Every structure is written in C-alpha cells, then in structure tokens.
Amino acid sequence: AADEDTLQRALLNLQSEGFAILMQDAATENLWCERRLLARIHRYSREQRRRAVKPVTPSAFMHFLVKWHGLDDAGGDLDQALSLLQGWAAPAAIWEHALLAGRCGEYSPEQLDLRFLNGQLAWFRPAIATEQAGTIVSATPLAIVPRDSIRHWQTISLDPAAIMDTAAGKVHKLLERHGAMFTADIEQQSGLLRPQLELALKTLVAAGAISSDAFSPVRWLLRPEAQKLRAARIRKPRTPSLPVGRWSIPGIAGKNNDTQVPAADRQQRLATICQSLLRRYGVVFRAVIQREPLLPPWRELLGYLRRMEDRGEVRGGRFVDGFSGEQFALPEALGLLRESAEPGSRPVFTVISACDPLNLGGLITPGVKTPASSGNRVLLENGVPVARIMGEQVEEFDRISNQARDVAQKRLPVVRPWPGRGLTGSGAR
C-alpha cells in the first residue's frame, strides 16, 4: 500500500489535471472527490432543495411585496427605503413624495440631502429612451444608487446637441475646466443671468451630461418659477436662494455591458445588480423584472444567481406559482412569503404611483397594465390592483370589493405632498 505522502502527491497531480478536487469540510480533513461526481452531488442536492419548496399564488406574492417594502402599517427608515429602490429609475418629481415618503415612517428632505452630501448616495440621469423635451421636467427619469457602486449602474450616452447651445455649452466647459462647482460660482464665472443658468442646467441634466452631490438642485430646477418668485419676496435676510451642493460632470464612460470591461468588473457589476434585485423583490424571476430599465440580459443575471445559489447565499425553487423559468429567493424572505399566503383578518389597502416598482398588475397578477406615468396611481388590496386613476377618471377593476370601491373613491383622486404608507381595513390615514 502507498504511504500517505505518495497518496497526497498523486491527489495533487490529479487536482492539477482537473480530475480531483479538495473539498472544504470542517468535519473531515483532506476530503477529496472526483470533480464530475462532486458536480453530480451538487446538482442532486440542489434539485432536492428546490423540490422541497411549496409555491405561493401570485396574489400572495404581491401581498408579500407590500409588506416587504413597508407599505403596510410597518413602515421603515430612509436607509431601508433607499436600499429597496437602489438602481430603480423613476420620474424626478415622484422620488420623494411617492416613493421614499411612502416607505418611511418619517421622511425629511434634509435627511436625504445629508446622505448625498456625506458621499453615501449619488443620482444620475439614466441613458434610457424617453420622449420628452430637451430640458429636465417632472417626468425625467433619475436613479439613486450608493456612490461606491455608481460605476456598476451608470451609463452615459451624451447627445452632442445638448451642449451645442451657447449657455449649456458655456456651463459644460466651465465644469470641464474647474471640476465640481457651486451654482453661485457657475453663475458668477459664466456671466449668465439666473433664468439662462437654470435653463442651461436643465438641458445638461436632461442629457445626462452633469449631476450634483445633493438632491436639492433637482427640487430647485423642478420648482415652478412662480413659486421661486413668491419665495424670493418673502425670503428672510441671508436665506440662500440657490440649492446646496455642487455640479459636476460624471466620470463614468462607456457601456456597462461592454465586452472590453475586465471580467472581474463584469462579475462585480452582476453581483451588485443581483443583490439589489433580491433586496427589492425578495424573490427574483424573469417576469418580475420586466419593468427594470437598467439591467443586463436575463441570461447573464441567471448565471450569477445560480452561482449565488451554489454558495448558499440564495435559495432556488418554485416560490411563485404560474411562471416558467428559474426563481431565486433570499432566505430571510421565505418566512414572510409563507406568512403572506395565509388569509389575514383585515385587508390592507395601499395607493402607489404607477412609476413604483410594485406596479406589477398585468405582469404578476392578471389584468391590465397601468402605464408608468407620474400622474397615474393604483390602489392595491393586499398587493393586488383593484382600481386606478388615469387623468381624472377612477377606473375599477373586475371583482372589486365594496370596501375597496369606497377606498378608491376617497383616496385615488387625492394627491398628498407626503402620502401615508397605506390604509388598513376601512380606515383612511
């Protein structure tokens, strides 16, 4: 019989040839296995775990999403809301009052600005096709992401015509020459009048050519001129009339899915995006991400999600019934998912913007799709769409309950500056 040293050398030779693999096992030292046999064991174990999953209905999954996002009575803090919405592109005007405030127990614009100013967050204009004017308007899509991961989300597709305009071109050249600048410094060095400067900044933001290190400039650019004039007349001495933060030119170039990007960076991008999608939906499959505008192809995401499953970071299986293809879930989401499948004592009513990522009617549950316009709103009963408002008309869906009909007539026509997290039972908040 061969001694231990001879066996070890033989196993190392087989490992270098790709035939054997040393397994990491705390209970057994120097545990070796033939590579193809180990792959077969992994596949068998994975299939066993997947078959053990009991799927829930699409309506139960929608109910789970309402709880997962804190749109029921639970609520959450600002950091939790930002984590849920990382990488989501939404109209600039609805970010605060419809997306963030609806998910937070208490929302403060100052707290949002603080997270930008301390380097925690960044916003950018995604390079996605939209039909709108050449300046930033309320419907201009913006995305908010952690500053340290912006390179994995941001793409730049600058339209040269956007900086051909005299005022916009002058501002862009100033930022190229001096780097980040406050609005007051741009105004002074450009020699532009305030209305000209605002129009130039709007043009550059809409083109994705500039961003700022706070969110208050977005509010400032979107604020109606009549409100600015009225505020100027009643402003107290020494109260600033310009937004905080500095303007700058993004430093990211090219496309995120460019084949020239190093493989390690591509893998890190997939890791960032997959983790964000799992945080947003709890369960990720192809149908649930159809409205996501900033993603690589599903086949790339699928490959990375499978690796996450092999590492034990996610669970694979059939979690939501009625959909083909593979599904992956965070382990911490499974308890709440099963709980959401159980009938509750009272219905939960929630009004969301049609631009909310939970506007999944027609994709997850049967029915019509509500266009993602900032003026459209949807009423959910336990996560399932039961009514909507488009323009001034309230439209009720099939099989709407009398209780939901009353809520729809009371809540859908109302636009609140800081909407509540929803309604429970028949009482409005």
Tab-separated table of C-alpha atoms in Angstrom:
chain	number	residue	atom	x	y	z
A	1	ALA	CA	0.000	0.000	0.000
A	2	ALA	CA	1.184	3.521	-0.798
A	3	ASP	CA	2.176	5.738	2.083
A	4	GLU	CA	0.374	8.990	2.879
A	5	ASP	CA	2.930	11.247	1.159
A	6	THR	CA	2.676	9.252	-2.064
A	7	LEU	CA	-1.113	9.420	-1.983
A	8	GLN	CA	-1.020	13.166	-1.339
A	9	ARG	CA	1.297	13.736	-4.314
A	10	ALA	CA	-0.934	11.598	-6.525
A	11	LEU	CA	-4.038	13.545	-5.447
A	12	LEU	CA	-2.300	16.877	-6.107
A	13	ASN	CA	-1.359	15.644	-9.577
A	14	LEU	CA	-4.988	14.683	-10.223
A	15	GLN	CA	-6.058	18.127	-8.942
A	16	SER	CA	-3.690	19.879	-11.365
A	17	GLU	CA	-5.180	17.806	-14.199
A	18	GLY	CA	-8.697	18.909	-13.184
A	19	PHE	CA	-9.807	15.388	-12.235
A	20	ALA	CA	-9.976	15.657	-8.428
A	21	ILE	CA	-10.934	18.497	-6.113
A	22	LEU	CA	-10.148	19.115	-2.452
A	23	MET	CA	-13.391	19.762	-0.578
A	24	GLN	CA	-13.646	22.252	2.262
A	25	ASP	CA	-15.218	20.282	5.080
A	26	ALA	CA	-14.868	21.204	8.763
A	27	ALA	CA	-15.588	17.663	9.961
A	28	THR	CA	-13.131	15.782	7.704
A	29	GLU	CA	-9.594	16.818	6.869
A	30	ASN	CA	-8.200	16.234	3.367
A	31	LEU	CA	-11.510	15.195	1.847
A	32	TRP	CA	-11.124	14.622	-1.911
A	33	CYS	CA	-13.709	13.910	-4.593
A	34	GLU	CA	-13.778	13.312	-8.323
A	35	ARG	CA	-14.866	16.580	-9.944
A	36	ARG	CA	-17.730	15.225	-12.062
A	37	LEU	CA	-19.057	13.162	-9.154
A	38	LEU	CA	-18.995	16.261	-6.924
A	39	ALA	CA	-20.878	18.251	-9.571
A	40	ARG	CA	-23.477	15.470	-9.734
A	41	ILE	CA	-23.828	15.510	-5.928
A	42	HIS	CA	-24.323	19.290	-6.004
A	43	ARG	CA	-26.978	19.024	-8.716
A	44	TYR	CA	-28.813	16.307	-6.811
A	45	SER	CA	-28.734	18.296	-3.570
A	46	ARG	CA	-29.897	21.449	-5.366
A	47	GLU	CA	-32.809	19.649	-7.005
A	48	GLN	CA	-33.795	18.136	-3.668
A	49	ARG	CA	-33.857	21.579	-2.049
A	50	ARG	CA	-35.841	23.042	-4.944
A	51	ARG	CA	-38.439	20.272	-4.844
A	52	ALA	CA	-38.973	20.936	-1.137
A	53	VAL	CA	-40.247	24.473	-1.861
A	54	LYS	CA	-44.006	24.996	-1.755
A	55	PRO	CA	-45.052	27.805	-4.123
A	56	VAL	CA	-47.477	30.580	-3.220
A	57	THR	CA	-50.019	32.221	-5.536
A	58	PRO	CA	-49.158	35.398	-7.458
A	59	SER	CA	-51.608	37.361	-5.290
A	60	ALA	CA	-49.836	36.117	-2.142
A	61	PHE	CA	-46.530	37.212	-3.649
A	62	MET	CA	-47.961	40.698	-4.297
A	63	HIS	CA	-49.176	40.819	-0.685
A	64	PHE	CA	-45.661	39.849	0.394
A	65	LEU	CA	-44.157	42.722	-1.653
A	66	VAL	CA	-46.357	45.285	0.096
A	67	LYS	CA	-45.098	44.056	3.469
A	68	TRP	CA	-41.512	43.682	2.213
A	69	HIS	CA	-41.479	47.360	1.170
A	70	GLY	CA	-43.096	48.596	4.369
A	71	LEU	CA	-46.165	49.904	2.535
A	72	ASP	CA	-48.466	48.409	5.149
A	73	ASP	CA	-48.542	49.580	8.770
A	74	ALA	CA	-44.923	48.621	9.364
A	75	GLY	CA	-43.057	51.347	7.501
A	76	GLY	CA	-39.284	51.705	7.676
A	77	ASP	CA	-36.463	54.204	7.768
A	78	LEU	CA	-34.907	56.161	4.921
A	79	ASP	CA	-31.890	53.880	4.537
A	80	GLN	CA	-34.163	50.859	4.192
A	81	ALA	CA	-36.271	52.631	1.560
A	82	LEU	CA	-33.176	53.660	-0.411
A	83	SER	CA	-31.870	50.091	-0.274
A	84	LEU	CA	-35.162	48.762	-1.679
A	85	LEU	CA	-35.082	51.281	-4.544
A	86	GLN	CA	-31.395	51.092	-5.451
A	87	GLY	CA	-30.987	51.169	-9.231
A	88	TRP	CA	-34.662	51.920	-9.935
A	89	ALA	CA	-35.268	54.713	-12.477
A	90	ALA	CA	-38.299	56.902	-11.733
A	91	PRO	CA	-39.522	60.365	-12.746
A	92	ALA	CA	-37.657	63.056	-10.836
A	93	ALA	CA	-40.817	64.601	-9.399
A	94	ILE	CA	-42.121	61.446	-7.697
A	95	TRP	CA	-38.969	60.220	-5.958
A	96	GLU	CA	-39.582	61.954	-2.660
A	97	HIS	CA	-43.341	62.253	-2.218
A	98	ALA	CA	-44.402	58.969	-3.855
A	99	LEU	CA	-41.509	56.514	-3.441
A	100	LEU	CA	-39.428	57.449	-0.406
A	101	ALA	CA	-42.025	59.094	1.840
A	102	GLY	CA	-44.451	56.223	1.219
A	103	ARG	CA	-41.905	53.727	2.569
A	104	CYS	CA	-40.689	55.733	5.567
A	105	GLY	CA	-42.326	56.219	8.922
A	106	GLU	CA	-40.990	59.785	8.924
A	107	TYR	CA	-39.459	61.381	5.847
A	108	SER	CA	-37.283	64.503	5.760
A	109	PRO	CA	-35.807	66.043	2.580
A	110	GLU	CA	-32.921	67.321	4.698
A	111	GLN	CA	-32.035	63.775	5.709
A	112	LEU	CA	-31.961	62.744	2.055
A	113	ASP	CA	-29.680	65.663	1.174
A	114	LEU	CA	-27.389	64.767	4.076
A	115	ARG	CA	-26.856	61.285	2.650
A	116	PHE	CA	-25.817	62.823	-0.661
A	117	LEU	CA	-23.542	65.441	0.885
A	118	ASN	CA	-21.692	62.907	3.050
A	119	GLY	CA	-20.875	60.803	-0.006
A	120	GLN	CA	-23.276	57.958	0.730
A	121	LEU	CA	-25.543	58.442	-2.322
A	122	ALA	CA	-25.411	59.639	-5.908
A	123	TRP	CA	-28.090	60.320	-8.512
A	124	PHE	CA	-27.824	60.279	-12.296
A	125	ARG	CA	-29.931	60.558	-15.422
A	126	PRO	CA	-30.020	57.045	-16.959
A	127	ALA	CA	-29.314	56.634	-20.649
A	128	ILE	CA	-32.758	55.207	-21.472
A	129	ALA	CA	-35.040	56.250	-24.310
A	130	THR	CA	-37.768	58.716	-23.321
A	131	GLU	CA	-39.967	61.062	-25.289
A	132	GLN	CA	-39.655	64.417	-23.595
A	133	ALA	CA	-38.326	67.927	-24.003
A	134	GLY	CA	-34.622	68.720	-24.099
A	135	THR	CA	-34.642	70.017	-20.506
A	136	ILE	CA	-35.323	68.318	-17.208
A	137	VAL	CA	-39.033	68.066	-16.474
A	138	SER	CA	-41.037	66.275	-13.817
A	139	ALA	CA	-41.089	63.098	-15.942
A	140	THR	CA	-37.300	62.990	-16.493
A	141	PRO	CA	-36.099	59.631	-15.112
A	142	LEU	CA	-33.464	59.657	-12.381
A	143	ALA	CA	-31.834	56.801	-10.489
A	144	ILE	CA	-30.434	56.897	-6.938
A	145	VAL	CA	-27.644	54.481	-6.003
A	146	PRO	CA	-24.839	54.215	-3.425
A	147	ARG	CA	-21.940	56.352	-4.606
A	148	ASP	CA	-19.457	53.486	-4.292
A	149	SER	CA	-21.455	51.347	-6.760
A	150	ILE	CA	-22.461	54.004	-9.291
A	151	ARG	CA	-19.996	52.655	-11.854
A	152	HIS	CA	-21.953	49.391	-11.946
A	153	TRP	CA	-25.227	51.179	-12.774
A	154	GLN	CA	-24.433	54.315	-14.718
A	155	THR	CA	-24.151	54.531	-18.468
A	156	ILE	CA	-23.508	57.707	-20.427
A	157	SER	CA	-24.987	58.332	-23.839
A	158	LEU	CA	-24.403	62.057	-24.253
A	159	ASP	CA	-26.198	63.792	-27.086
A	160	PRO	CA	-23.687	66.311	-28.507
A	161	ALA	CA	-26.567	68.585	-29.470
A	162	ALA	CA	-27.320	69.123	-25.785
A	163	ILE	CA	-24.122	71.125	-25.277
A	164	MET	CA	-24.181	72.950	-28.599
A	165	ASP	CA	-26.476	75.540	-27.076
A	166	THR	CA	-24.477	78.622	-26.089
A	167	ALA	CA	-25.487	78.741	-22.399
A	168	ALA	CA	-25.351	74.961	-21.812
A	169	GLY	CA	-22.041	74.708	-23.644
A	170	LYS	CA	-20.552	77.519	-21.552
A	171	VAL	CA	-21.573	75.803	-18.296
A	172	HIS	CA	-20.278	72.441	-19.507
A	173	LYS	CA	-16.896	73.936	-20.427
A	174	LEU	CA	-16.648	75.617	-17.020
A	175	LEU	CA	-17.204	72.281	-15.288
A	176	GLU	CA	-14.685	70.578	-17.572
A	177	ARG	CA	-12.095	73.219	-16.721
A	178	HIS	CA	-12.705	73.709	-12.992
A	179	GLY	CA	-14.295	70.441	-11.843
A	180	ALA	CA	-17.147	70.479	-9.321
A	181	MET	CA	-18.640	73.941	-8.804
A	182	PHE	CA	-21.371	75.513	-6.684
A	183	THR	CA	-24.297	77.095	-8.524
A	184	ALA	CA	-23.303	80.565	-7.324
A	185	ASP	CA	-19.766	80.129	-8.710
A	186	ILE	CA	-21.110	78.971	-12.076
A	187	GLU	CA	-23.429	81.974	-12.164
A	188	GLN	CA	-20.587	84.361	-11.400
A	189	GLN	CA	-17.994	82.921	-13.770
A	190	SER	CA	-20.339	82.237	-16.672
A	191	GLY	CA	-21.894	85.703	-16.640
A	192	LEU	CA	-25.300	84.125	-17.311
A	193	LEU	CA	-28.481	85.578	-15.898
A	194	ARG	CA	-30.308	83.369	-13.402
A	195	PRO	CA	-33.026	82.221	-15.890
A	196	GLN	CA	-30.349	81.449	-18.504
A	197	LEU	CA	-28.311	79.464	-15.982
A	198	GLU	CA	-31.326	77.437	-14.858
A	199	LEU	CA	-32.212	76.572	-18.457
A	200	ALA	CA	-28.623	75.547	-19.173
A	201	LEU	CA	-28.509	73.291	-16.118
A	202	LYS	CA	-31.870	71.755	-17.018
A	203	THR	CA	-30.607	70.989	-20.514
A	204	LEU	CA	-27.423	69.365	-19.241
A	205	VAL	CA	-29.202	67.276	-16.584
A	206	ALA	CA	-31.770	66.034	-19.110
A	207	ALA	CA	-28.914	64.993	-21.406
A	208	GLY	CA	-27.149	63.110	-18.602
A	209	ALA	CA	-24.150	65.423	-19.010
A	210	ILE	CA	-23.991	66.630	-15.386
A	211	SER	CA	-25.076	65.625	-11.902
A	212	SER	CA	-24.786	67.130	-8.426
A	213	ASP	CA	-23.727	65.937	-4.995
A	214	ALA	CA	-27.124	66.716	-3.409
A	215	PHE	CA	-30.779	66.254	-4.330
A	216	SER	CA	-31.867	69.825	-3.581
A	217	PRO	CA	-30.712	71.039	-7.057
A	218	VAL	CA	-33.290	68.677	-8.586
A	219	ARG	CA	-36.033	70.220	-6.448
A	220	TRP	CA	-34.779	73.680	-7.378
A	221	LEU	CA	-34.828	73.003	-11.130
A	222	LEU	CA	-38.301	71.448	-10.993
A	223	ARG	CA	-39.822	74.153	-8.816
A	224	PRO	CA	-42.282	76.359	-10.753
A	225	GLU	CA	-40.995	79.854	-11.462
A	226	ALA	CA	-43.997	81.443	-9.758
A	227	GLN	CA	-43.097	79.686	-6.500
A	228	LYS	CA	-39.500	80.876	-6.750
A	229	LEU	CA	-40.593	84.465	-7.242
A	230	ARG	CA	-43.045	84.249	-4.360
A	231	ALA	CA	-40.390	82.751	-2.101
A	232	ALA	CA	-37.936	85.495	-3.082
A	233	ARG	CA	-40.386	88.200	-1.974
A	234	ILE	CA	-40.871	86.705	1.483
A	235	ARG	CA	-37.340	85.358	1.992
A	236	LYS	CA	-35.669	86.270	5.247
A	237	PRO	CA	-32.297	88.029	5.173
A	238	ARG	CA	-29.329	85.750	4.480
A	239	THR	CA	-31.590	82.847	3.496
A	240	PRO	CA	-29.923	81.172	0.476
A	241	SER	CA	-31.801	81.331	-2.812
A	242	LEU	CA	-29.661	78.686	-4.510
A	243	PRO	CA	-29.535	74.951	-3.740
A	244	VAL	CA	-26.802	73.337	-1.678
A	245	GLY	CA	-24.265	71.077	-3.319
A	246	ARG	CA	-22.002	71.277	-6.344
A	247	TRP	CA	-22.454	70.411	-10.012
A	248	SER	CA	-20.018	68.114	-11.803
A	249	ILE	CA	-19.533	66.030	-14.935
A	250	PRO	CA	-19.895	62.270	-14.339
A	251	GLY	CA	-16.625	60.403	-14.580
A	252	ILE	CA	-18.073	57.159	-15.951
A	253	ALA	CA	-17.788	56.471	-19.656
A	254	GLY	CA	-18.881	53.722	-21.981
A	255	LYS	CA	-21.466	50.983	-21.590
A	256	ASN	CA	-21.645	48.723	-18.580
A	257	ASN	CA	-22.026	45.611	-20.726
A	258	ASP	CA	-19.074	46.495	-22.953
A	259	THR	CA	-17.009	43.424	-23.776
A	260	GLN	CA	-13.835	45.464	-23.126
A	261	VAL	CA	-14.699	45.730	-19.416
A	262	PRO	CA	-12.476	43.366	-17.369
A	263	ALA	CA	-14.138	40.103	-16.349
A	264	ALA	CA	-13.725	40.911	-12.642
A	265	ASP	CA	-15.577	44.212	-13.097
A	266	ARG	CA	-18.372	42.495	-15.031
A	267	GLN	CA	-18.761	39.966	-12.223
A	268	GLN	CA	-18.827	42.736	-9.623
A	269	ARG	CA	-21.487	44.549	-11.631
A	270	LEU	CA	-23.608	41.383	-11.792
A	271	ALA	CA	-23.142	40.904	-8.033
A	272	THR	CA	-24.285	44.483	-7.313
A	273	ILE	CA	-27.340	44.256	-9.569
A	274	CYS	CA	-28.441	40.776	-8.444
A	275	GLN	CA	-28.166	41.750	-4.776
A	276	SER	CA	-30.202	44.901	-5.440
A	277	LEU	CA	-32.931	42.971	-7.256
A	278	LEU	CA	-33.113	40.397	-4.463
A	279	ARG	CA	-33.374	43.213	-1.935
A	280	ARG	CA	-36.140	44.885	-3.964
A	281	TYR	CA	-38.325	41.845	-4.668
A	282	GLY	CA	-37.240	39.175	-2.182
A	283	VAL	CA	-37.890	36.630	-4.956
A	284	VAL	CA	-36.352	37.208	-8.398
A	285	PHE	CA	-37.512	35.616	-11.643
A	286	ARG	CA	-37.806	36.815	-15.207
A	287	ALA	CA	-41.380	38.102	-15.078
A	288	VAL	CA	-40.889	40.282	-12.001
A	289	ILE	CA	-38.026	42.329	-13.513
A	290	GLN	CA	-39.653	43.170	-16.853
A	291	ARG	CA	-40.042	46.841	-15.894
A	292	GLU	CA	-36.425	47.248	-14.764
A	293	PRO	CA	-34.701	49.606	-17.243
A	294	LEU	CA	-31.028	49.355	-16.195
A	295	LEU	CA	-30.336	45.615	-16.321
A	296	PRO	CA	-28.068	43.412	-18.427
A	297	PRO	CA	-29.699	40.475	-20.264
A	298	TRP	CA	-31.514	37.904	-18.106
A	299	ARG	CA	-29.131	35.129	-19.171
A	300	GLU	CA	-26.244	36.995	-17.500
A	301	LEU	CA	-28.228	37.550	-14.312
A	302	LEU	CA	-29.335	33.905	-14.317
A	303	GLY	CA	-25.769	32.647	-14.433
A	304	TYR	CA	-24.767	34.750	-11.448
A	305	LEU	CA	-27.909	33.859	-9.468
A	306	ARG	CA	-27.081	30.174	-9.961
A	307	ARG	CA	-23.618	30.797	-8.536
A	308	MET	CA	-25.194	32.569	-5.558
A	309	GLU	CA	-27.367	29.501	-5.013
A	310	ASP	CA	-24.344	27.191	-5.139
A	311	ARG	CA	-22.655	29.357	-2.495
A	312	GLY	CA	-25.739	29.167	-0.274
A	313	GLU	CA	-26.482	32.894	-0.497
A	314	VAL	CA	-29.945	32.403	-2.058
A	315	ARG	CA	-32.487	29.605	-2.358
A	316	GLY	CA	-33.625	28.273	-5.705
A	317	GLY	CA	-37.026	26.731	-6.385
A	318	ARG	CA	-40.614	27.384	-7.440
A	319	PHE	CA	-41.605	30.111	-4.971
A	320	VAL	CA	-44.372	31.786	-7.004
A	321	ASP	CA	-46.751	29.557	-8.920
A	322	GLY	CA	-47.691	30.095	-12.571
A	323	PHE	CA	-44.338	31.253	-14.004
A	324	SER	CA	-41.840	29.308	-16.060
A	325	GLY	CA	-38.096	29.514	-15.578
A	326	GLU	CA	-35.907	29.512	-12.509
A	327	GLN	CA	-36.662	31.537	-9.371
A	328	PHE	CA	-34.349	32.641	-6.570
A	329	ALA	CA	-35.173	33.988	-3.111
A	330	LEU	CA	-33.380	35.492	-0.153
A	331	PRO	CA	-33.544	33.058	2.797
A	332	GLU	CA	-34.821	35.845	5.060
A	333	ALA	CA	-37.753	36.497	2.696
A	334	LEU	CA	-39.198	32.985	2.865
A	335	GLY	CA	-40.855	33.308	6.263
A	336	LEU	CA	-42.687	36.497	5.297
A	337	LEU	CA	-43.613	34.945	1.934
A	338	ARG	CA	-45.293	31.968	3.638
A	339	GLU	CA	-46.980	34.279	6.137
A	340	SER	CA	-48.402	36.386	3.286
A	341	ALA	CA	-50.059	33.304	1.813
A	342	GLU	CA	-52.215	32.916	4.920
A	343	PRO	CA	-55.550	34.782	4.957
A	344	GLY	CA	-55.458	37.956	7.063
A	345	SER	CA	-58.114	39.295	9.373
A	346	ARG	CA	-58.340	42.658	7.580
A	347	PRO	CA	-57.500	43.742	4.028
A	348	VAL	CA	-54.565	46.108	3.514
A	349	PHE	CA	-55.186	48.953	1.063
A	350	THR	CA	-52.252	50.825	-0.435
A	351	VAL	CA	-52.106	53.598	-3.045
A	352	ILE	CA	-48.922	53.600	-5.129
A	353	SER	CA	-47.667	55.613	-8.055
A	354	ALA	CA	-47.756	53.862	-11.413
A	355	CYS	CA	-43.995	54.509	-11.516
A	356	ASP	CA	-43.458	52.413	-8.385
A	357	PRO	CA	-41.623	49.086	-8.887
A	358	LEU	CA	-44.628	47.354	-7.280
A	359	ASN	CA	-46.878	48.383	-10.174
A	360	LEU	CA	-46.902	44.771	-11.410
A	361	GLY	CA	-50.539	44.371	-12.397
A	362	GLY	CA	-50.744	42.570	-15.726
A	363	LEU	CA	-47.266	41.117	-15.175
A	364	ILE	CA	-47.603	39.102	-11.961
A	365	THR	CA	-51.378	39.146	-11.476
A	366	PRO	CA	-53.926	39.004	-14.328
A	367	GLY	CA	-55.445	42.215	-15.610
A	368	VAL	CA	-54.494	45.364	-17.456
A	369	LYS	CA	-51.156	47.118	-17.148
A	370	THR	CA	-51.140	50.686	-15.839
A	371	PRO	CA	-48.749	52.929	-17.834
A	372	ALA	CA	-45.843	54.207	-15.750
A	373	SER	CA	-46.812	57.859	-15.903
A	374	SER	CA	-46.178	60.104	-12.898
A	375	GLY	CA	-49.850	61.166	-12.796
A	376	ASN	CA	-51.270	57.628	-12.685
A	377	ARG	CA	-51.943	55.886	-9.367
A	378	VAL	CA	-53.047	52.364	-8.459
A	379	LEU	CA	-55.000	51.080	-5.460
A	380	LEU	CA	-53.798	47.722	-4.158
A	381	GLU	CA	-55.844	45.433	-1.923
A	382	ASN	CA	-53.413	43.040	-0.243
A	383	GLY	CA	-50.995	43.877	-3.039
A	384	VAL	CA	-53.399	43.117	-5.906
A	385	PRO	CA	-54.526	46.043	-8.139
A	386	VAL	CA	-58.253	46.706	-7.735
A	387	ALA	CA	-58.595	50.253	-9.117
A	388	ARG	CA	-56.575	53.037	-10.683
A	389	ILE	CA	-56.771	56.673	-11.693
A	390	MET	CA	-55.521	57.901	-15.050
A	391	GLY	CA	-56.023	61.607	-15.557
A	392	GLU	CA	-59.183	62.460	-13.622
A	393	GLN	CA	-61.022	59.184	-14.136
A	394	VAL	CA	-61.165	56.464	-11.459
A	395	GLU	CA	-61.329	53.024	-13.089
A	396	GLU	CA	-62.403	49.993	-11.080
A	397	PHE	CA	-61.179	46.517	-11.988
A	398	ASP	CA	-63.208	43.323	-12.105
A	399	ARG	CA	-64.267	41.715	-8.836
A	400	ILE	CA	-63.511	44.798	-6.763
A	401	SER	CA	-64.993	44.593	-3.283
A	402	ASN	CA	-67.401	47.183	-1.904
A	403	GLN	CA	-64.850	48.153	0.714
A	404	ALA	CA	-62.164	48.672	-1.935
A	405	ARG	CA	-64.614	50.679	-4.058
A	406	ASP	CA	-65.177	53.101	-1.164
A	407	VAL	CA	-61.427	53.437	-0.582
A	408	ALA	CA	-60.811	54.053	-4.285
A	409	GLN	CA	-63.329	56.909	-4.448
A	410	LYS	CA	-61.807	58.531	-1.361
A	411	ARG	CA	-58.095	58.014	-1.919
A	412	LEU	CA	-57.282	57.806	-5.607
A	413	PRO	CA	-58.332	61.368	-6.566
A	414	VAL	CA	-56.332	62.794	-3.637
A	415	VAL	CA	-52.700	63.799	-4.157
A	416	ARG	CA	-50.906	64.400	-0.867
A	417	PRO	CA	-47.494	66.075	-0.558
A	418	TRP	CA	-46.256	63.299	1.723
A	419	PRO	CA	-48.573	60.285	1.295
A	420	GLY	CA	-49.092	57.816	4.127
A	421	ARG	CA	-47.953	54.227	3.927
A	422	GLY	CA	-51.409	52.993	3.094
A	423	LEU	CA	-54.725	52.002	4.648
A	424	THR	CA	-55.634	49.053	6.736
A	425	GLY	CA	-59.197	47.808	6.927
A	426	SER	CA	-61.622	50.557	6.095
A	427	GLY	CA	-59.942	53.433	7.889
A	428	ALA	CA	-58.024	56.040	5.873
A	429	ARG	CA	-54.893	57.609	7.162
